[in-house]
Coordinates of C-alpha atoms and ligand atoms in Angstrom, one line a residue:
M52 CA -44.9 -56.7 -120.9
T53 CA -48.1 -54.9 -121.2
S54 CA -52.2 -55.6 -121.4
N55 CA -52.7 -52.4 -121.9
K56 CA -55.0 -52.8 -124.8
V57 CA -54.5 -49.2 -126.3
V58 CA -51.1 -49.6 -126.5
L59 CA -51.4 -53.0 -128.1
Q60 CA -53.8 -52.0 -130.6
W61 CA -51.7 -48.6 -131.7
L62 CA -48.6 -51.3 -131.7
D63 CA -50.8 -53.8 -134.1
E64 CA -51.3 -50.7 -136.1
M65 CA -48.3 -49.5 -136.9
V66 CA -46.5 -53.4 -137.0
A67 CA -49.3 -53.9 -139.7
L68 CA -48.4 -50.7 -141.6
T69 CA -43.9 -50.8 -141.0
K70 CA -44.0 -54.5 -141.5
P71 CA -40.9 -55.7 -139.5
D72 CA -39.6 -59.0 -139.5
K73 CA -39.2 -59.0 -135.5
V74 CA -40.7 -57.1 -132.9
V75 CA -38.4 -56.8 -129.9
W76 CA -39.7 -55.0 -126.5
I77 CA -37.4 -53.3 -124.5
D78 CA -37.3 -54.3 -121.0
G79 CA -34.6 -51.5 -119.8
S80 CA -32.2 -54.8 -118.3
E81 CA -28.4 -54.5 -118.4
E82 CA -28.6 -58.0 -120.4
Q83 CA -30.7 -56.9 -123.2
L84 CA -28.7 -53.8 -124.1
N85 CA -25.7 -55.6 -124.0
E86 CA -26.8 -58.3 -126.5
L87 CA -27.8 -55.2 -128.7
R88 CA -24.3 -53.2 -128.1
K89 CA -22.6 -57.0 -129.3
E90 CA -25.2 -56.5 -132.5
A91 CA -24.4 -53.2 -133.1
L92 CA -20.8 -53.9 -133.1
A93 CA -21.0 -57.0 -135.3
T94 CA -22.9 -54.2 -137.6
G95 CA -20.4 -51.6 -137.8
E96 CA -23.5 -49.3 -136.1
L97 CA -21.1 -48.7 -132.9
I98 CA -16.9 -49.3 -132.7
E99 CA -16.1 -50.2 -129.3
L100 CA -13.4 -47.7 -128.0
N101 CA -10.8 -48.6 -125.6
Q102 CA -12.1 -50.3 -122.6
D103 CA -9.3 -49.7 -120.2
K104 CA -9.5 -46.3 -120.7
L105 CA -13.2 -45.8 -121.5
P106 CA -15.0 -48.7 -120.1
G107 CA -18.2 -49.0 -121.9
C108 CA -18.2 -46.2 -123.9
Y109 CA -19.1 -46.7 -128.1
L110 CA -18.4 -44.4 -131.0
H111 CA -21.4 -44.0 -133.7
R112 CA -20.6 -42.5 -136.7
A113 CA -24.3 -40.9 -138.7
A114 CA -24.6 -40.8 -141.9
E115 CA -22.9 -37.4 -143.7
N116 CA -26.1 -36.1 -144.6
D117 CA -27.7 -37.1 -141.5
V118 CA -25.9 -34.5 -138.7
A119 CA -28.1 -32.1 -136.6
R120 CA -31.6 -31.6 -136.2
V121 CA -33.7 -30.1 -139.6
E122 CA -35.8 -27.9 -138.3
D123 CA -36.7 -27.2 -142.4
R124 CA -38.0 -30.5 -142.3
T125 CA -40.0 -30.4 -138.7
F126 CA -43.5 -30.2 -138.9
I127 CA -46.4 -29.1 -136.5
C128 CA -49.6 -30.8 -137.8
T129 CA -52.5 -28.9 -135.7
P130 CA -56.1 -29.0 -137.5
T131 CA -55.4 -25.0 -138.3
R132 CA -52.2 -23.6 -139.7
E133 CA -52.7 -20.4 -136.9
E134 CA -52.7 -23.5 -133.9
A135 CA -49.3 -23.9 -135.2
G136 CA -48.4 -20.2 -135.5
P137 CA -45.8 -18.2 -137.8
T138 CA -42.5 -19.7 -136.2
N139 CA -43.6 -23.7 -137.0
N140 CA -43.8 -25.5 -140.2
W141 CA -47.5 -27.0 -140.9
M142 CA -49.3 -29.3 -142.6
D143 CA -52.9 -30.5 -142.1
P144 CA -52.9 -33.1 -140.2
T145 CA -54.4 -35.7 -142.8
E146 CA -52.6 -35.0 -145.5
M147 CA -49.3 -35.8 -143.5
Y148 CA -50.6 -39.1 -142.1
D149 CA -51.1 -39.4 -146.0
K150 CA -48.1 -38.5 -146.8
L151 CA -46.3 -40.3 -143.9
T152 CA -48.0 -43.4 -144.1
K153 CA -46.9 -44.1 -147.9
L154 CA -43.2 -43.5 -146.6
F155 CA -43.7 -46.0 -143.9
D156 CA -45.3 -48.4 -145.6
G157 CA -42.7 -51.5 -145.3
S158 CA -40.1 -49.4 -143.8
M159 CA -39.1 -51.8 -141.5
K160 CA -39.4 -55.1 -143.9
G161 CA -36.1 -57.3 -143.2
R162 CA -35.5 -55.4 -140.0
T163 CA -36.4 -55.2 -135.9
M164 CA -38.9 -52.9 -134.4
Y165 CA -37.8 -52.3 -131.2
V166 CA -41.0 -51.4 -128.6
I167 CA -39.2 -49.1 -125.9
P168 CA -41.3 -47.7 -122.9
F169 CA -39.9 -44.5 -122.0
L170 CA -40.5 -42.2 -118.5
M171 CA -40.0 -38.5 -118.9
G172 CA -39.1 -37.4 -115.2
P173 CA -38.1 -39.5 -111.9
L174 CA -40.1 -42.7 -111.5
G175 CA -42.9 -42.4 -109.5
S176 CA -43.2 -39.2 -109.9
P177 CA -46.8 -37.5 -110.4
F178 CA -44.7 -35.1 -112.7
S179 CA -43.7 -38.1 -114.8
K180 CA -45.2 -38.8 -118.5
V181 CA -44.5 -42.1 -120.2
G182 CA -43.8 -42.2 -124.1
I183 CA -43.2 -44.9 -126.1
E184 CA -40.9 -45.3 -129.2
L185 CA -40.9 -47.8 -131.7
T186 CA -38.2 -47.5 -133.6
D187 CA -35.7 -49.8 -136.3
S188 CA -32.4 -48.3 -134.6
I189 CA -30.3 -50.1 -132.3
Y190 CA -28.2 -46.5 -132.0
V191 CA -31.8 -44.8 -130.7
V192 CA -32.4 -47.8 -128.3
L193 CA -29.0 -47.4 -126.9
N194 CA -29.1 -43.8 -126.5
M195 CA -32.8 -43.5 -125.1
A196 CA -31.4 -46.0 -122.6
I197 CA -29.2 -43.1 -121.9
M198 CA -31.4 -40.3 -122.0
T199 CA -34.5 -41.8 -120.5
R200 CA -35.7 -44.2 -117.6
V201 CA -36.7 -47.2 -119.7
G202 CA -38.2 -50.3 -119.7
K203 CA -40.8 -52.7 -117.9
A204 CA -41.0 -50.4 -115.0
V205 CA -42.4 -48.0 -117.0
M206 CA -45.3 -50.2 -118.2
D207 CA -45.9 -50.7 -114.6
Q208 CA -46.1 -46.9 -114.3
L209 CA -48.5 -46.7 -117.7
G210 CA -51.1 -49.4 -116.3
D211 CA -54.2 -49.2 -118.4
S212 CA -54.1 -45.7 -118.8
E213 CA -54.3 -44.1 -122.2
D214 CA -52.3 -41.1 -121.3
F215 CA -48.8 -41.6 -123.1
V216 CA -46.9 -40.5 -126.3
K217 CA -47.2 -43.0 -128.8
G218 CA -43.6 -42.3 -130.9
L219 CA -42.7 -44.2 -134.5
H220 CA -39.2 -43.9 -135.9
S221 CA -37.3 -45.6 -139.2
K222 CA -34.2 -44.8 -140.3
K223 CA -35.8 -46.0 -143.8
D224 CA -33.3 -44.9 -146.5
I225 CA -31.9 -42.0 -144.3
D226 CA -32.8 -40.2 -147.6
P227 CA -32.8 -36.5 -147.0
E228 CA -35.6 -35.4 -149.2
N229 CA -38.2 -38.0 -147.7
R230 CA -37.0 -36.7 -144.4
Y231 CA -39.5 -35.8 -141.8
I232 CA -40.2 -35.0 -137.9
V233 CA -43.5 -34.4 -137.4
H234 CA -45.5 -33.5 -134.3
F235 CA -49.6 -34.2 -133.8
P236 CA -50.3 -32.6 -130.9
Q237 CA -53.7 -33.1 -130.6
D238 CA -53.1 -37.1 -130.8
N239 CA -49.7 -37.3 -128.9
T240 CA -47.9 -38.6 -131.8
I241 CA -45.0 -38.1 -132.9
W242 CA -43.3 -40.1 -136.5
S243 CA -40.0 -39.8 -137.7
I244 CA -38.1 -41.1 -140.7
N245 CA -35.1 -41.1 -142.3
S246 CA -32.6 -39.8 -140.2
G247 CA -30.4 -41.9 -138.0
Y248 CA -29.3 -38.9 -135.6
G249 CA -29.7 -37.0 -132.2
G250 CA -32.5 -34.6 -132.2
N251 CA -34.5 -35.7 -135.4
V252 CA -34.5 -39.7 -133.6
L253 CA -34.4 -39.8 -129.7
L254 CA -38.0 -38.8 -129.9
S255 CA -38.0 -38.7 -125.9
K256 CA -36.0 -34.9 -126.0
K257 CA -37.0 -32.0 -128.6
C258 CA -40.4 -33.7 -129.8
F259 CA -41.7 -35.0 -126.5
A260 CA -40.1 -33.2 -123.4
L261 CA -40.6 -29.8 -125.3
R262 CA -42.9 -29.4 -128.6
I263 CA -45.4 -31.7 -127.6
A264 CA -45.1 -31.1 -123.7
S265 CA -45.3 -27.4 -124.2
Y266 CA -49.0 -28.0 -125.7
Q267 CA -49.8 -30.6 -123.1
G268 CA -48.6 -27.6 -120.5
K269 CA -50.5 -25.0 -122.1
K270 CA -53.8 -27.6 -121.3
E271 CA -52.9 -28.5 -118.3
G272 CA -51.9 -25.9 -116.6
W273 CA -47.9 -26.6 -116.2
M274 CA -44.8 -25.4 -118.7
A275 CA -42.2 -27.6 -120.7
E276 CA -39.1 -24.7 -121.1
H277 CA -35.7 -25.2 -122.6
M278 CA -34.1 -24.6 -119.7
L279 CA -31.3 -26.0 -117.9
I280 CA -31.7 -26.2 -114.1
L281 CA -29.1 -25.9 -111.0
G282 CA -28.7 -25.1 -107.5
L283 CA -26.6 -22.2 -105.9
E284 CA -24.9 -23.6 -102.7
N285 CA -23.9 -20.6 -101.0
P286 CA -20.7 -21.0 -97.9
Q287 CA -23.5 -21.6 -95.2
G288 CA -24.8 -24.5 -96.9
E289 CA -27.9 -23.0 -98.4
V290 CA -28.9 -23.9 -101.6
K291 CA -31.2 -22.0 -104.4
Y292 CA -32.3 -23.3 -107.6
I293 CA -32.4 -21.3 -110.6
A294 CA -33.7 -22.8 -114.0
A295 CA -32.0 -20.9 -117.1
A296 CA -33.0 -20.5 -121.1
F297 CA -30.2 -19.8 -123.6
P298 CA -30.0 -20.1 -127.3
S299 CA -27.8 -22.9 -128.6
A300 CA -23.9 -21.3 -128.5
C301 CA -24.2 -19.9 -125.4
G302 CA -22.5 -22.5 -123.0
K303 CA -25.7 -23.5 -121.3
T304 CA -24.3 -27.3 -120.7
N305 CA -21.3 -25.3 -119.1
L306 CA -23.3 -23.1 -116.4
A307 CA -25.3 -26.2 -115.5
M308 CA -22.1 -27.6 -114.6
L309 CA -20.3 -24.5 -113.5
I310 CA -16.9 -24.4 -111.4
P311 CA -16.6 -21.9 -108.7
P312 CA -13.5 -19.5 -109.3
E313 CA -10.9 -19.3 -106.5
E314 CA -12.1 -16.4 -104.9
L315 CA -15.6 -18.0 -104.3
K316 CA -14.6 -21.6 -103.0
G317 CA -17.3 -21.7 -100.7
Y318 CA -19.8 -21.9 -103.2
K319 CA -20.5 -24.8 -105.1
V320 CA -22.9 -25.5 -108.2
W321 CA -25.1 -28.2 -108.4
T322 CA -26.4 -30.0 -111.6
V323 CA -30.2 -30.9 -111.9
G324 CA -30.4 -30.5 -115.6
D325 CA -28.7 -29.1 -118.6
D326 CA -31.2 -29.0 -121.7
I327 CA -35.0 -29.0 -120.6
A328 CA -37.5 -28.4 -117.3
W329 CA -41.2 -29.1 -116.6
L330 CA -42.4 -26.8 -114.3
R331 CA -45.2 -26.6 -112.4
I332 CA -46.9 -24.7 -109.1
G333 CA -46.2 -26.5 -105.8
E334 CA -49.0 -26.5 -102.8
D335 CA -46.4 -23.8 -101.2
G336 CA -46.9 -21.4 -104.3
R337 CA -43.8 -21.5 -105.6
L338 CA -42.7 -23.1 -109.1
W339 CA -40.9 -26.2 -109.4
A340 CA -39.0 -28.3 -111.6
I341 CA -38.4 -31.0 -112.7
N342 CA -35.6 -32.4 -115.8
P343 CA -37.5 -35.3 -117.3
E344 CA -34.3 -36.4 -118.9
A345 CA -31.8 -39.0 -117.5
G346 CA -28.5 -38.2 -119.5
F347 CA -26.7 -35.6 -121.2
F348 CA -26.7 -35.7 -125.0
G349 CA -23.5 -32.3 -125.3
V350 CA -22.2 -31.0 -128.0
A351 CA -18.3 -32.4 -127.9
P352 CA -16.7 -29.4 -129.5
G353 CA -15.2 -27.0 -127.1
T354 CA -16.0 -29.2 -124.3
S355 CA -12.2 -29.7 -122.3
S356 CA -11.1 -29.1 -118.7
K357 CA -11.0 -25.6 -119.0
T358 CA -14.9 -24.7 -120.2
N359 CA -16.4 -27.7 -118.3
P360 CA -14.7 -30.4 -116.8
N361 CA -17.7 -31.7 -114.8
A362 CA -18.8 -32.5 -118.4
L363 CA -15.4 -34.3 -119.2
A364 CA -15.2 -36.4 -116.0
T365 CA -19.1 -37.5 -116.9
I366 CA -18.0 -39.3 -119.9
Q367 CA -15.2 -41.6 -119.4
K368 CA -17.4 -44.1 -119.0
N369 CA -20.5 -45.5 -120.1
T370 CA -21.2 -43.0 -122.8
I371 CA -21.8 -43.1 -126.5
F372 CA -19.7 -40.8 -128.5
T373 CA -21.4 -39.8 -132.1
N374 CA -19.3 -38.4 -135.0
V375 CA -16.2 -37.0 -133.2
L376 CA -12.6 -38.2 -134.4
L377 CA -11.0 -41.6 -133.4
T378 CA -7.5 -42.3 -132.6
P379 CA -5.4 -45.0 -132.6
E380 CA -5.4 -45.8 -129.2
G381 CA -9.2 -46.4 -129.5
T382 CA -9.9 -43.1 -127.8
V383 CA -11.8 -40.3 -128.6
W384 CA -10.6 -36.5 -129.5
W385 CA -12.5 -33.6 -130.9
E386 CA -11.2 -30.0 -131.6
G387 CA -11.5 -27.7 -128.5
L388 CA -10.2 -30.4 -126.3
D389 CA -7.4 -30.3 -123.9
G390 CA -3.4 -30.9 -125.1
E391 CA -2.3 -31.1 -128.5
P392 CA -4.3 -32.8 -131.1
P393 CA -3.5 -36.7 -131.6
R394 CA -1.0 -37.5 -134.6
E395 CA -3.3 -39.3 -136.8
G396 CA -6.6 -40.4 -136.3
I397 CA -9.8 -41.4 -138.2
D398 CA -12.2 -38.5 -138.7
W399 CA -15.9 -38.0 -138.2
R400 CA -16.4 -39.2 -141.8
G401 CA -14.6 -42.0 -141.3
N402 CA -11.6 -41.2 -143.4
P403 CA -7.9 -41.1 -141.9
W404 CA -6.7 -37.8 -140.3
T405 CA -4.1 -35.9 -139.1
P406 CA -4.1 -32.4 -138.1
E407 CA -2.6 -31.2 -141.8
S408 CA -5.5 -32.8 -143.3
G409 CA -7.4 -29.6 -143.5
V410 CA -11.0 -31.1 -142.9
K411 CA -12.1 -31.2 -139.0
G412 CA -11.7 -34.2 -137.2
A413 CA -14.9 -34.3 -135.6
H414 CA -18.0 -32.7 -136.2
P415 CA -19.0 -28.9 -134.9
N416 CA -22.1 -30.6 -133.9
S417 CA -20.6 -33.9 -132.5
R418 CA -22.4 -35.3 -129.4
F419 CA -21.8 -37.2 -126.3
T420 CA -24.5 -39.7 -124.6
A421 CA -24.0 -39.8 -120.9
P422 CA -25.8 -40.7 -117.9
A423 CA -26.3 -37.7 -115.9
R424 CA -25.8 -40.1 -112.4
Q425 CA -22.3 -39.9 -113.8
C426 CA -21.7 -36.1 -113.4
P427 CA -19.8 -35.1 -110.4
C428 CA -21.6 -32.2 -109.9
I429 CA -25.3 -34.1 -109.8
S430 CA -27.4 -32.6 -107.2
P431 CA -28.7 -35.3 -104.5
H432 CA -32.0 -33.8 -105.5
W433 CA -31.9 -34.1 -109.2
E434 CA -34.5 -36.9 -108.9
D435 CA -36.8 -36.1 -106.2
P436 CA -40.4 -36.4 -107.4
Q437 CA -41.4 -32.8 -106.8
G438 CA -38.4 -31.3 -108.3
V439 CA -36.8 -28.6 -107.0
P440 CA -38.4 -25.0 -106.0
I441 CA -37.1 -22.2 -108.4
S442 CA -36.3 -18.9 -107.0
A443 CA -34.7 -17.3 -110.2
I444 CA -35.4 -17.8 -114.5
I445 CA -33.0 -16.5 -116.0
F446 CA -33.0 -15.5 -120.0
G447 CA -30.2 -15.2 -121.8
G448 CA -28.3 -14.0 -125.4
R449 CA -25.0 -13.7 -127.1
R450 CA -24.9 -9.8 -127.8
A451 CA -22.0 -7.6 -128.4
K452 CA -23.3 -4.4 -127.4
T453 CA -27.2 -3.9 -126.3
A454 CA -27.5 -6.3 -123.0
P455 CA -25.8 -5.5 -120.2
L456 CA -24.1 -8.1 -118.1
V457 CA -27.1 -8.9 -116.2
Y458 CA -30.7 -7.0 -115.2
E459 CA -33.6 -7.7 -113.2
A460 CA -37.2 -7.6 -114.6
F461 CA -39.4 -5.3 -113.0
N462 CA -42.3 -7.9 -112.2
W463 CA -43.4 -11.1 -113.8
Q464 CA -45.2 -9.4 -116.9
H465 CA -41.9 -7.4 -117.5
G466 CA -40.0 -10.6 -117.5
V467 CA -42.1 -12.8 -119.8
F468 CA -42.0 -9.9 -122.3
V469 CA -37.7 -10.0 -121.9
G470 CA -38.1 -13.7 -122.3
A471 CA -39.7 -12.8 -125.6
T472 CA -37.5 -10.5 -127.2
M473 CA -34.6 -12.9 -126.2
A474 CA -31.6 -12.6 -129.2
S475 CA -28.6 -13.5 -130.2
E476 CA -25.7 -13.0 -132.8
T477 CA -24.6 -15.7 -134.9
T478 CA -21.4 -16.9 -134.7
A479 CA -19.0 -18.9 -136.8
A480 CA -20.5 -22.4 -135.4
A481 CA -23.7 -21.8 -137.2
A482 CA -24.2 -21.8 -140.9
G483 CA -24.3 -18.3 -142.3
A484 CA -22.9 -15.0 -141.5
V485 CA -21.4 -14.3 -138.3
G486 CA -23.2 -11.6 -135.9
V487 CA -26.3 -11.6 -137.6
V488 CA -28.9 -11.1 -134.9
R489 CA -31.7 -14.3 -134.7
R490 CA -34.6 -13.5 -132.3
D491 CA -35.0 -16.5 -130.3
P492 CA -38.0 -16.2 -127.6
M493 CA -37.4 -17.6 -124.6
A494 CA -34.9 -20.3 -126.5
M495 CA -38.2 -21.8 -127.9
I496 CA -38.6 -20.9 -131.5
P497 CA -37.6 -24.2 -132.5
F498 CA -39.3 -26.2 -129.8
C499 CA -42.8 -24.8 -128.9
G500 CA -45.8 -26.8 -130.5
Y501 CA -48.0 -24.1 -130.7
N502 CA -48.8 -20.8 -131.9
M503 CA -45.5 -18.6 -130.1
A504 CA -48.3 -15.6 -129.4
D505 CA -50.3 -18.3 -127.1
Y506 CA -47.0 -19.7 -125.9
F507 CA -46.5 -16.0 -124.1
R508 CA -50.1 -15.9 -123.2
H509 CA -49.7 -19.0 -121.5
W510 CA -46.9 -17.3 -119.6
L511 CA -48.6 -14.1 -118.5
E512 CA -51.7 -17.0 -117.4
M513 CA -49.1 -18.8 -114.9
G514 CA -47.8 -15.7 -113.6
R515 CA -51.3 -14.4 -112.5
K516 CA -51.7 -18.4 -111.0
I517 CA -48.4 -18.4 -108.8
P518 CA -48.9 -17.3 -105.7
N519 CA -44.7 -16.5 -105.4
P520 CA -43.4 -16.7 -108.7
P521 CA -39.0 -16.5 -109.4
K522 CA -37.8 -13.5 -110.3
I523 CA -36.7 -12.8 -113.8
F524 CA -33.7 -11.8 -115.1
H525 CA -31.4 -11.5 -118.7
V526 CA -27.4 -12.1 -118.7
N527 CA -25.4 -11.4 -121.3
W528 CA -21.9 -13.1 -121.0
F529 CA -20.4 -11.9 -124.5
R530 CA -20.5 -8.0 -124.3
T531 CA -17.1 -7.2 -126.3
D532 CA -14.9 -4.1 -126.3
E533 CA -14.1 -2.0 -129.6
N534 CA -11.7 -4.7 -130.4
G535 CA -14.5 -7.5 -130.9
K536 CA -12.8 -9.0 -127.7
F537 CA -14.9 -10.4 -124.4
I538 CA -14.7 -8.5 -121.9
W539 CA -16.8 -10.5 -119.3
P540 CA -14.2 -13.8 -118.4
G541 CA -17.2 -16.0 -118.5
F542 CA -17.0 -19.8 -117.5
G543 CA -16.8 -20.2 -113.5
D544 CA -16.7 -16.2 -113.1
N545 CA -20.3 -16.3 -114.1
L546 CA -21.1 -17.3 -110.6
R547 CA -20.5 -13.7 -109.3
V548 CA -23.3 -12.8 -111.8
L549 CA -25.5 -15.9 -110.4
N550 CA -25.1 -14.5 -106.3
W551 CA -26.1 -11.2 -107.4
I552 CA -29.2 -12.6 -108.5
I553 CA -29.9 -14.9 -105.6
E554 CA -29.0 -12.1 -103.2
R555 CA -31.8 -10.0 -105.2
C556 CA -34.4 -12.9 -104.6
E557 CA -33.0 -12.9 -101.2
G558 CA -33.6 -8.9 -101.1
K559 CA -30.1 -8.4 -99.8
A560 CA -28.4 -6.4 -102.9
D561 CA -28.7 -3.0 -104.3
A562 CA -30.1 -2.3 -107.8
V563 CA -30.4 0.8 -109.7
E564 CA -33.4 1.3 -111.9
T565 CA -33.1 2.1 -115.8
P566 CA -34.8 1.9 -118.3
I567 CA -34.6 -1.7 -119.4
G568 CA -35.2 -2.9 -115.8
Y569 CA -33.2 -3.2 -112.5
L570 CA -29.6 -3.1 -112.3
P571 CA -26.8 -3.9 -110.0
V572 CA -24.8 -0.7 -108.4
P573 CA -21.2 -0.6 -109.6
D574 CA -19.9 -2.6 -106.3
A575 CA -22.8 -5.2 -106.3
I576 CA -20.7 -7.8 -108.4
N577 CA -17.7 -9.4 -106.5
I578 CA -15.3 -9.1 -108.8
E579 CA -12.0 -9.6 -106.5
G580 CA -9.3 -11.7 -108.3
L581 CA -10.9 -10.6 -111.9
D582 CA -8.9 -8.2 -114.3
I583 CA -11.7 -6.1 -114.4
G584 CA -11.5 -2.3 -113.6
E585 CA -14.4 0.0 -112.5
D586 CA -14.3 1.2 -116.0
T587 CA -14.8 -2.0 -117.9
M588 CA -17.4 -2.9 -114.9
K589 CA -19.4 0.2 -116.2
E590 CA -18.8 -0.7 -119.7
L591 CA -20.2 -4.3 -118.7
L592 CA -23.3 -2.5 -117.5
K593 CA -24.1 -0.2 -119.7
V594 CA -27.5 0.9 -121.3
D595 CA -27.0 2.5 -124.9
K596 CA -30.4 4.0 -125.3
K597 CA -29.7 4.7 -129.0
V598 CA -28.6 0.9 -129.5
W599 CA -31.9 0.0 -127.4
L600 CA -34.1 1.7 -129.7
E601 CA -32.9 0.1 -132.7
D602 CA -33.5 -3.1 -131.4
V603 CA -37.1 -2.1 -130.0
S604 CA -37.7 -1.5 -133.9
A605 CA -36.3 -4.9 -134.4
Q606 CA -38.5 -6.3 -131.5
K607 CA -41.6 -4.6 -133.3
E608 CA -40.7 -5.8 -136.6
F609 CA -40.5 -9.1 -135.2
F610 CA -44.1 -9.4 -133.4
K611 CA -46.0 -8.1 -136.3
Q612 CA -45.9 -12.2 -137.5
F613 CA -48.3 -12.8 -134.9
G614 CA -50.5 -10.2 -135.7
D615 CA -53.4 -9.9 -133.7
R616 CA -52.4 -12.9 -131.8
L617 CA -50.4 -10.8 -129.9
P618 CA -51.0 -10.3 -126.4
Q619 CA -51.9 -7.0 -124.9
E620 CA -49.5 -7.3 -122.7
I621 CA -46.7 -7.7 -124.6
I622 CA -48.0 -4.4 -126.8
D623 CA -47.8 -2.7 -123.9
E624 CA -44.2 -3.9 -122.3
L625 CA -42.8 -2.5 -126.0
K626 CA -44.4 0.5 -125.8
A627 CA -43.0 1.3 -121.7
L628 CA -39.6 0.3 -123.1
E629 CA -40.0 2.7 -126.2
K630 CA -41.0 5.2 -123.6
R631 CA -38.8 4.8 -121.1
L632 CA -35.9 4.8 -123.3
S633 CA -37.0 8.2 -125.3
E634 CA -37.3 10.2 -121.7
Ligands
O2Y804 O1 -28.5 -31.1 -133.2 C1 -29.1 -32.4 -132.5 O2 -29.8 -33.4 -132.9 C2 -29.0 -31.9 -130.9 S1 -30.0 -30.5 -130.4 C3 -29.5 -30.4 -128.7 C4 -29.2 -31.6 -128.4 C5 -29.1 -31.2 -126.9 C6 -29.2 -30.4 -125.9 N1 -30.0 -29.0 -127.1 C7 -30.0 -29.2 -128.5 C8 -30.6 -28.1 -129.3 O3 -30.3 -28.1 -130.4 O4 -31.1 -27.3 -128.4
MN805 MN1 -31.0 -27.7 -125.7

């Protein structure tokens, strides 16, 4: 498939290390993928779903101990600990290579090594990047074929270049004690062992498109961000693009595929991406974004015709479901799906299940892997080689009392500070106590491939280089009343807030200056048709100085870990906010 000497030499070395019985190049053809599906069905790695109801759909059950990303076993191995920073696990690269070399030694004996050339970004785009993942998992091959562009065309695009990410993955024994997800940013290398699940093994996603790419972006002058990208079309047919970062459990995929409420029927949301954005400065001085992925790896539980009808439509064909419940008709089910639960089924562990079993049918982190092109609201521009121009960047979090429904940063530097102080309160979906505030700057804490203090500096530097930067906003859909009830309806009605944001970008909407930023004037957000009065709107837009000063203390505490490396601009913004709140 290639005569690229660097690729072939690296492949030889990895084959010598892992000792597979066979090496198979993935060419991206449907015939080859079909053969692999057949093989996976024969071994039980995949279960065929009802092909009349869900054509091209399969179910996979992961090992019980292997159902989510493992942050405590994820490492950034830069030459010094300081380069990885206080928010990443670190080990000296030589030590880590030694350790992993022993684990990988012979890990593919008796197995086939699949060589997956994959492209992040549209074919032919100057912003796209090549990766090659070596894996002993057919599940990984089939998921990668949905999540990325794979095969011969990718090797053709690479040509003789050495510029590709080298990914090595082995399921080995799925041993959680020896599970490692390791990044060597200086070597463009990712090694993952002893997991067979999702973000740990689809090396294109969090490992490459965020951790390695964020490091590359810092070096090369662009940004890899944990952001959805959407286009908002107004009734006049004009489309403006927004990139938005939220920590998990804030409805990112739902926002990316939003359906307008009745009162805003003339508007339309177009999905460009639901998870990752690569952003570059365009020749016109604006910031342009591509979605490096080709599919969605979405959380199944909670996905329904109320929360996300577009996602439901997307996953009716050619989809791999992982760790959901299997119904007697050969369809799938999860908690939060429409209608009554099935009377019986096989749960995600493979055990017989009824609603009375007292256990969940689907794992809370169960997933669907589906091609983005199947999404009914996929943007006609989602594969444009130059990307789409971004008018607004949104940061968000789940805050019961602190953050108002929406506010706008005073300028780019202040916006970077708003992103750097992003936080979210934990929900029952996560392990541990509910309502605990977790700081997650730009939703990148688990995904930044270098020191986050340097990452903030990179954001600040980018701002100085973008002649026409997007405006930066913060939203919070999760404000609650005195009874703990959400007071903003969320879902499709979030479009009302997006509209204010776009109007601000166009210089059309009014705002009031407050200590935290610009807030909408009382009637600026269209609440026609909502059961929301003036008082509720006031509550949604309230800035309680006492609560904010408490948050400032927490922000100071969080920033301490970065020591002298924290950019002066962030310290200045923190002081300025404290001063404005104290006046
Ligand atoms: O648990 C996993 O392996 C998946 S994590 C994930 C998947 C899709 C989009 N975002 C995420 C995330 O953790 O941010
Ligand atoms: Mn994500």
